[in-house]
C-alpha positions in Angstrom: 113.3 53.4 118.2 110.0 52.5 116.4 108.2 55.2 118.4 110.7 57.8 117.3 110.5 56.9 113.6 106.7 56.7 113.9 106.6 60.2 115.4 109.0 61.6 112.7 106.8 60.1 110.0 103.7 61.6 111.6 105.2 65.1 111.8 106.4 64.9 108.2 103.0 63.8 107.1 101.3 66.6 108.9 103.7 69.1 107.3 103.1 67.8 103.8 99.4 67.8 104.3 99.5 71.4 105.5 101.5 72.5 102.5 99.1 70.7 100.2 96.0 72.3 101.8 97.6 75.7 101.6 98.4 75.4 97.9 95.0 73.9 97.1 93.0 76.6 98.9 95.0 79.5 97.6 95.0 78.4 94.0 91.3 77.5 93.9 89.7 80.3 95.7 90.0 84.1 95.9 90.9 84.1 99.5 94.4 85.6 98.8 92.7 88.5 96.9 90.3 89.0 99.8 92.8 88.9 102.6 95.9 90.6 101.0 94.7 92.9 98.2 94.9 96.1 100.3 98.2 95.2 101.9 99.8 94.5 98.4 98.4 97.7 97.0 99.8 99.7 99.9 103.2 98.1 99.6 103.5 98.6 95.9 102.3 102.2 96.1 104.9 102.9 98.7 107.7 101.4 96.7 106.9 102.9 93.2 105.1 106.1 94.2 102.2 105.4 91.9 98.6 104.7 92.6 97.8 101.0 92.0 94.5 99.4 91.2 93.6 95.8 90.1 90.4 93.9 90.0 91.5 90.4 91.0 94.5 88.7 92.4 95.2 85.0 91.7 97.9 82.7 92.9 99.6 80.0 90.8 102.2 77.8 92.5 105.4 76.5 90.8 106.6 74.1 93.4 106.8 76.0 96.7 107.1 79.4 94.9 103.9 81.4 94.4 103.3 83.5 91.4 100.9 86.4 91.8 98.7 87.1 88.8 97.0 90.5 88.7 93.9 91.0 86.5 93.2 94.5 85.1 96.3 96.2 86.7 96.3 100.0 86.4 99.0 102.4 87.5 98.3 106.1 88.0 100.5 109.1 88.8 100.0 110.5 92.3 100.6 114.0 90.9 97.5 116.0 90.0 98.1 117.9 86.8 95.8 120.8 86.0 95.4 121.6 82.3 94.0 124.9 81.2 
């Protein structure tokens, strides 16, 4: 019985440590911007039919819910309008 409880506590500790490290790294580095910027831009452009541009992407965590913070967000129309 002690071995089972010890194993459960160990697994729970590893899970908490993994969550903590994920939050710590993603909040205090620009790894999210580096890894996911192009994917996020493509998804947003596909959904709203506008060109999207932003300089930086930061993550702020509220519990287990991430908030994405975009710096210098710009939206452009995909249509080219020629003015005479």
